[in-house]
Tab-separated table of C-alpha atoms and ligand atoms in Angstrom:
chain	number	residue	atom	x	y	z
A	1	MET	CA	97.712	114.468	84.883
A	2	THR	CA	101.247	114.125	86.913
A	3	ILE	CA	102.790	111.235	87.466
A	4	ARG	CA	104.771	111.517	90.479
A	5	PRO	CA	108.150	109.650	90.466
A	6	ILE	CA	108.474	106.555	93.556
A	7	ARG	CA	111.215	107.719	95.685
A	8	LYS	CA	109.982	105.688	99.206
A	9	ALA	CA	110.122	102.075	99.331
A	10	VAL	CA	108.505	99.994	102.917
A	11	PHE	CA	109.831	96.707	103.970
A	12	PRO	CA	107.469	94.779	106.097
A	13	VAL	CA	110.166	92.830	108.104
A	14	ALA	CA	108.437	92.309	111.451
A	15	GLY	CA	107.004	89.052	111.071
A	16	LEU	CA	108.572	86.087	113.657
A	17	GLY	CA	109.238	83.740	110.281
A	18	THR	CA	107.306	80.828	112.532
A	19	ARG	CA	107.475	79.095	108.958
A	20	PHE	CA	111.428	78.524	109.382
A	21	LEU	CA	111.699	77.692	113.027
A	22	PRO	CA	113.846	76.861	114.716
A	23	ALA	CA	116.065	78.333	112.804
A	24	THR	CA	114.554	82.324	112.996
A	25	LYS	CA	113.903	81.749	117.099
A	26	ALA	CA	116.771	84.118	117.624
A	27	MET	CA	117.703	85.500	114.177
A	28	PRO	CA	115.546	87.596	112.145
A	29	LYS	CA	114.167	85.323	108.737
A	30	GLU	CA	115.058	88.057	106.389
A	31	MET	CA	119.171	87.444	107.152
A	32	LEU	CA	118.591	84.032	106.043
A	33	PRO	CA	121.357	83.720	103.513
A	34	VAL	CA	120.503	83.181	99.690
A	35	ASN	CA	123.868	82.497	98.053
A	36	ASP	CA	126.090	85.676	99.667
A	37	ARG	CA	123.555	87.625	101.102
A	38	PRO	CA	120.625	87.977	103.043
A	39	LEU	CA	116.971	88.235	102.005
A	40	ILE	CA	116.948	91.701	102.755
A	41	GLN	CA	119.715	92.965	100.695
A	42	HIS	CA	118.695	91.011	97.709
A	43	VAL	CA	115.340	93.115	98.116
A	44	VAL	CA	116.864	96.323	98.679
A	45	GLU	CA	119.363	96.076	95.887
A	46	GLU	CA	115.774	95.628	94.311
A	47	ALA	CA	114.753	98.885	95.248
A	48	LYS	CA	117.871	100.329	94.429
A	49	GLU	CA	117.816	99.411	90.831
A	50	ALA	CA	114.292	100.596	90.410
A	51	GLY	CA	115.830	104.299	91.910
A	52	ILE	CA	114.438	104.123	95.358
A	53	GLU	CA	116.396	106.588	97.882
A	54	GLU	CA	114.499	106.497	100.663
A	55	PHE	CA	114.561	102.905	102.542
A	56	ILE	CA	111.356	102.461	105.434
A	57	PHE	CA	111.733	99.473	107.343
A	58	ILE	CA	109.325	98.033	108.958
A	59	THR	CA	110.518	96.369	112.310
A	60	GLY	CA	109.564	94.845	115.671
A	61	ARG	CA	111.366	93.305	118.619
A	62	HIS	CA	115.080	91.406	118.026
A	63	LYS	CA	115.477	92.659	114.494
A	64	GLU	CA	118.114	94.504	115.043
A	65	LEU	CA	120.741	92.786	112.678
A	66	LEU	CA	118.475	94.111	109.830
A	67	GLU	CA	119.702	97.718	110.677
A	68	GLU	CA	123.430	96.529	111.480
A	69	HIS	CA	123.790	94.851	107.836
A	70	PHE	CA	123.085	98.220	106.439
A	71	ASP	CA	125.375	100.679	108.450
A	72	GLU	CA	129.247	101.419	108.743
A	73	HIS	CA	131.584	98.436	110.177
A	74	PRO	CA	135.213	100.493	110.730
A	75	GLU	CA	136.598	97.176	112.339
A	76	LEU	CA	135.516	95.111	109.473
A	77	GLN	CA	136.242	97.415	106.555
A	78	SER	CA	139.654	98.623	108.251
A	79	THR	CA	140.542	94.818	108.559
A	80	LEU	CA	139.491	93.925	105.004
A	81	LYS	CA	141.348	96.909	103.300
A	82	ALA	CA	144.714	96.051	105.876
A	83	ARG	CA	144.618	92.319	104.609
A	84	GLY	CA	144.076	94.171	100.549
A	85	LYS	CA	140.608	92.555	100.767
A	86	ASP	CA	139.284	94.936	98.140
A	87	SER	CA	136.705	92.985	96.142
A	88	VAL	CA	134.934	91.520	99.529
A	89	LEU	CA	135.663	95.214	100.885
A	90	LYS	CA	133.714	97.334	97.658
A	91	LYS	CA	130.723	94.320	98.495
A	92	ILE	CA	130.546	95.842	102.215
A	93	GLU	CA	130.466	99.399	101.265
A	94	ASP	CA	128.324	98.993	98.549
A	95	LEU	CA	125.893	97.703	100.521
A	96	ILE	CA	126.474	100.520	103.675
A	97	MET	CA	123.231	103.027	103.292
A	98	PRO	CA	123.860	106.646	102.750
A	99	ALA	CA	122.477	108.986	106.131
A	100	GLY	CA	119.174	109.687	106.037
A	101	ALA	CA	118.250	106.910	103.509
A	102	LEU	CA	116.951	104.574	105.800
A	103	PHE	CA	113.982	104.799	108.285
A	104	LEU	CA	113.265	102.102	110.693
A	105	THR	CA	110.072	102.171	112.801
A	106	ARG	CA	108.110	99.456	114.890
A	107	GLN	CA	104.974	97.624	114.297
A	108	PRO	CA	104.273	97.038	117.771
A	109	LYS	CA	102.007	93.978	117.591
A	110	PRO	CA	101.713	91.006	114.649
A	111	LEU	CA	98.559	92.708	113.423
A	112	GLY	CA	98.708	91.994	109.573
A	113	LEU	CA	100.374	92.813	106.706
A	114	GLY	CA	97.977	95.759	105.814
A	115	HIS	CA	98.421	97.150	109.909
A	116	ALA	CA	102.487	97.086	109.194
A	117	ILE	CA	102.093	98.940	105.945
A	118	TRP	CA	99.374	101.681	107.542
A	119	CYS	CA	102.854	102.030	110.183
A	120	ALA	CA	104.860	103.602	107.770
A	121	SER	CA	101.959	106.572	107.032
A	122	LYS	CA	103.810	109.130	108.382
A	123	LEU	CA	107.245	108.172	106.876
A	124	VAL	CA	105.718	107.902	103.538
A	125	GLY	CA	103.605	111.378	103.720
A	126	ASN	CA	101.596	112.319	100.587
A	127	GLU	CA	103.325	110.199	97.971
A	128	PRO	CA	103.115	107.366	96.143
A	129	PHE	CA	105.506	104.407	97.106
A	130	ALA	CA	106.539	100.784	96.677
A	131	VAL	CA	106.055	98.159	98.669
A	132	ILE	CA	108.492	94.676	98.952
A	133	LEU	CA	108.194	91.460	100.585
A	134	PRO	CA	111.629	90.234	101.362
A	135	ASP	CA	109.886	86.826	101.206
A	136	VAL	CA	109.469	86.724	97.648
A	137	LEU	CA	112.796	87.271	95.586
A	138	VAL	CA	112.407	87.680	91.973
A	139	LYS	CA	115.219	86.723	89.995
A	140	THR	CA	115.440	88.200	86.972
A	141	ALA	CA	118.049	89.523	84.077
A	142	LYS	CA	120.842	91.699	85.736
A	143	GLY	CA	119.579	95.630	85.663
A	144	GLU	CA	115.575	94.403	85.166
A	145	GLY	CA	115.032	93.613	88.649
A	146	CYS	CA	111.132	93.280	89.157
A	147	LEU	CA	110.604	96.596	90.727
A	148	LYS	CA	112.317	98.671	88.271
A	149	GLN	CA	110.125	96.498	85.138
A	150	MET	CA	106.895	97.712	87.071
A	151	VAL	CA	108.305	101.562	87.522
A	152	ASP	CA	109.095	101.933	83.910
A	153	VAL	CA	105.155	100.965	83.481
A	154	TYR	CA	103.918	103.090	86.065
A	155	ASN	CA	106.250	105.974	84.818
A	156	GLU	CA	103.714	105.447	81.626
A	157	THR	CA	100.068	104.698	83.446
A	158	GLY	CA	100.144	106.074	86.739
A	159	GLY	CA	97.809	104.740	89.539
A	160	ASN	CA	98.621	101.757	91.617
A	161	LEU	CA	100.186	98.755	89.814
A	162	ILE	CA	100.984	95.561	91.520
A	163	ALA	CA	103.367	92.209	89.896
A	164	VAL	CA	101.380	89.055	89.647
A	165	GLU	CA	102.041	85.516	88.326
A	166	ASP	CA	99.472	82.354	87.570
A	167	VAL	CA	99.254	79.739	90.090
A	168	PRO	CA	97.574	76.464	90.031
A	169	ARG	CA	94.191	76.401	91.231
A	170	GLU	CA	94.658	74.499	94.161
A	171	GLU	CA	97.078	77.475	95.789
A	172	VAL	CA	95.466	80.383	95.002
A	173	ASN	CA	94.322	80.196	98.706
A	174	LYS	CA	98.184	81.098	99.826
A	175	TYR	CA	98.160	84.645	98.107
A	176	GLY	CA	96.069	87.698	96.906
A	177	ILE	CA	94.216	86.588	94.086
A	178	VAL	CA	93.315	89.519	90.733
A	179	SER	CA	89.600	89.689	89.396
A	180	PRO	CA	91.336	91.153	86.243
A	181	GLY	CA	89.578	93.170	83.697
A	182	ALA	CA	90.783	94.701	80.173
A	183	ILE	CA	94.221	94.612	78.999
A	184	ARG	CA	95.561	97.979	78.126
A	185	GLY	CA	99.341	97.051	76.728
A	186	LYS	CA	101.512	96.066	79.496
A	187	ALA	CA	99.226	97.011	82.008
A	188	ILE	CA	96.230	94.443	83.104
A	189	GLU	CA	93.044	96.257	84.598
A	190	VAL	CA	91.944	94.994	88.159
A	191	LYS	CA	88.503	95.074	88.521
A	192	GLY	CA	88.751	93.690	92.332
A	193	LEU	CA	91.171	91.737	94.857
A	194	VAL	CA	90.514	89.221	97.016
A	195	GLU	CA	92.371	87.610	99.968
A	196	LYS	CA	93.137	83.594	100.009
A	197	PRO	CA	90.002	82.776	98.372
A	198	GLU	CA	89.116	79.145	98.425
A	199	PRO	CA	89.680	77.507	95.022
A	200	GLU	CA	86.346	77.546	94.245
A	201	ASP	CA	85.505	81.072	94.944
A	202	ALA	CA	88.709	82.532	93.433
A	203	PRO	CA	87.713	85.089	90.688
A	204	SER	CA	91.442	84.166	88.482
A	205	GLU	CA	94.498	82.200	89.036
A	206	MET	CA	96.498	85.200	88.660
A	207	SER	CA	98.212	86.000	92.257
A	208	VAL	CA	99.896	89.031	94.088
A	209	ILE	CA	103.812	88.666	94.497
A	210	GLY	CA	104.638	90.846	96.853
A	211	ARG	CA	105.500	93.636	94.367
A	212	TYR	CA	103.865	96.863	94.635
A	213	ILE	CA	103.347	100.716	93.918
A	214	LEU	CA	100.919	102.475	95.610
A	215	GLN	CA	99.153	105.901	95.963
A	216	PRO	CA	98.685	107.436	98.944
A	217	GLU	CA	95.247	107.539	99.621
A	218	VAL	CA	95.294	103.196	100.592
A	219	PHE	CA	96.559	104.765	104.207
A	220	ASP	CA	92.820	106.243	104.118
A	221	HIS	CA	91.272	102.896	103.852
A	222	LEU	CA	94.068	100.792	106.594
A	223	SER	CA	93.490	103.547	108.560
A	224	ALA	CA	89.771	101.805	109.187
A	225	PHE	CA	91.752	98.819	110.727
A	226	GLU	CA	89.067	96.049	109.316
A	227	LYS	CA	90.188	92.779	110.202
A	228	GLY	CA	89.983	90.208	107.063
A	229	ALA	CA	91.261	86.873	105.842
A	230	GLY	CA	92.645	84.769	108.976
A	231	GLY	CA	91.617	87.853	111.297
A	232	GLU	CA	93.978	90.257	110.572
A	233	ILE	CA	94.095	93.630	108.832
A	234	GLN	CA	94.631	92.990	104.794
A	235	LEU	CA	96.738	95.310	102.665
A	236	THR	CA	94.752	93.219	99.880
A	237	ASP	CA	91.118	94.458	101.466
A	238	ALA	CA	92.242	98.206	101.454
A	239	LEU	CA	93.763	98.002	97.890
A	240	ASP	CA	90.270	96.152	96.913
A	241	LYS	CA	88.381	99.424	98.260
A	242	LEU	CA	91.093	101.914	96.356
A	243	ILE	CA	90.464	100.382	93.196
A	244	LYS	CA	86.885	101.875	93.302
A	245	THR	CA	88.234	105.179	93.417
A	246	GLN	CA	91.555	105.266	91.852
A	247	LEU	CA	93.604	103.408	88.212
A	248	PHE	CA	94.209	100.129	89.450
A	249	ASN	CA	96.089	97.841	87.199
A	250	ALA	CA	98.454	94.992	87.266
A	251	MET	CA	101.267	93.315	85.450
A	252	ARG	CA	103.398	90.657	84.616
A	253	PHE	CA	107.022	90.700	84.515
A	254	ASN	CA	109.981	88.946	83.385
A	255	GLY	CA	111.250	86.931	86.448
A	256	LYS	CA	111.520	83.709	88.087
A	257	THR	CA	110.028	84.234	91.628
A	258	HIS	CA	111.429	82.481	95.047
A	259	ASP	CA	109.159	81.806	97.948
A	260	SER	CA	111.987	82.509	100.121
A	261	GLY	CA	110.208	82.144	103.770
A	262	SER	CA	109.371	78.626	103.017
A	263	ARG	CA	112.083	75.979	103.417
A	264	LEU	CA	111.667	74.040	100.220
A	265	GLY	CA	111.753	77.935	98.347
A	266	PHE	CA	114.548	78.853	100.052
A	267	ILE	CA	116.465	75.682	99.146
A	268	GLN	CA	115.297	76.172	95.214
A	269	ALA	CA	116.486	79.941	95.697
A	270	ASN	CA	119.689	79.091	97.029
A	271	MET	CA	120.069	76.790	93.937
A	272	ALA	CA	119.203	79.299	91.436
A	273	TYR	CA	121.360	82.418	92.740
A	274	GLY	CA	124.313	79.946	93.415
A	275	LEU	CA	123.798	78.339	89.851
A	276	ASP	CA	124.086	82.058	88.485
A	277	ASP	CA	127.035	82.931	90.871
A	278	PRO	CA	130.227	83.625	88.658
A	279	GLU	CA	132.402	82.832	91.681
A	280	ILE	CA	131.113	79.257	92.333
A	281	GLY	CA	128.034	78.352	89.647
A	282	ALA	CA	130.398	75.867	87.878
A	283	ARG	CA	130.676	73.853	91.059
A	284	VAL	CA	127.147	74.105	92.224
A	285	GLU	CA	126.080	72.641	88.827
A	286	GLN	CA	128.332	69.997	89.612
A	287	LEU	CA	127.116	69.101	92.870
A	288	ILE	CA	123.499	69.176	91.582
A	289	LEU	CA	124.288	66.945	88.892
A	290	GLU	CA	126.094	64.397	91.310
A	291	TYR	CA	123.215	64.460	93.463
A	292	ALA	CA	120.628	63.446	90.894
A	293	ASP	CA	122.759	60.484	89.976
A	294	GLN	CA	122.983	59.774	93.110
A	295	ILE	CA	119.020	59.723	93.472
A	296	LYS	CA	118.519	58.384	90.130
A	297	GLY	CA	121.109	55.391	91.487
A	298	GLN	CA	119.123	55.059	94.807
A	299	HIS	CA	115.578	54.816	92.621
A	300	ASN	CA	116.846	52.402	90.479
A	301	VAL	CA	118.208	49.610	93.431
A	302	ALA	CA	114.709	50.457	94.789
A	303	ALA	CA	112.717	49.427	91.324
A	304	ALA	CA	115.136	46.360	90.969
A	305	GLU	CA	114.534	45.213	94.269
B	401	G1P	C1	101.070	88.409	101.344
B	401	G1P	C2	99.331	88.838	100.504
B	401	G1P	C3	99.132	87.923	99.733
B	401	G1P	C4	100.052	87.873	98.591
B	401	G1P	C5	101.262	87.747	99.473
B	401	G1P	C6	102.743	87.002	98.329
B	401	G1P	O1	100.606	87.203	101.939
B	401	G1P	O2	98.599	89.155	102.133
B	401	G1P	O3	98.629	88.912	98.997
B	401	G1P	O4	100.028	87.494	97.705
B	401	G1P	O5	102.148	88.156	100.470
B	401	G1P	O6	103.658	86.134	98.644
B	401	G1P	P1	101.272	86.004	103.473
B	401	G1P	O7	102.371	85.287	101.721
B	401	G1P	O8	101.768	87.231	103.863
B	401	G1P	O9	100.425	85.785	103.731
């Protein structure tokens, strides 16, 4: 069996960001910053670290800022250069996509994640590819991004591979959930997948986090445009069909997920990434401790009353 390399990654970024209104009325949710960079940059960097060469954004109306973010900005760059702001200039230059690396296509209607991925079928062509959901940030050790960890396993196993983590039983209805089979080294056989099951129906508590390595045959299943949970065309349903004919594994990873598409997860992500920042980390820690003291003080006053 030849294992074909993963060169392309698909980023579904057409979502309306309704969990974050009104902040996301005019601004794409993928442009919300966690520490010093927007969500989309975090996940593009994760993909670069995993060796991805082609970046495919599935966009929609009002998402132009996303392509601007990765393009040259001559006026800004020359101003930073003239002012000797070399370290910021380097950060800007590092994020600019080389010619021929960024591809964009639109999902005209919000028909579901499966439909969004199907929109990439022509751009992906007949080769395996990665899918990264930008809402979910996975904080890992430097150089050990979640997709990189997956590519390392995929290069041994081939087939399809998803990253998973356990969630509390009462929360399984927010995720794709795995029916797990045999464990083969780092890979866990996937026997079935179900999108957002009720807690009593879920085959396990093993949730799909939003990182996938997929074979192109997934497009055959997606092109049936069958509606699933929530009346949407679900990626999970197409994957459940793919399992019947192809090798399909799950893996656990080293790192912590942050659901940055939710307000609470976003605040938590900003604390986690801020604490780790070499420039401001120590001050962020001090701030958090100050808040914690204040809150404890208020609790003590309330308890004494
Ligand atoms: C999507 C997927 C789901 C996955 C989740 C991870 O759901 O459909 O299988 O578990 O992302 O965040 P969404 O969050 O878009 O409802």
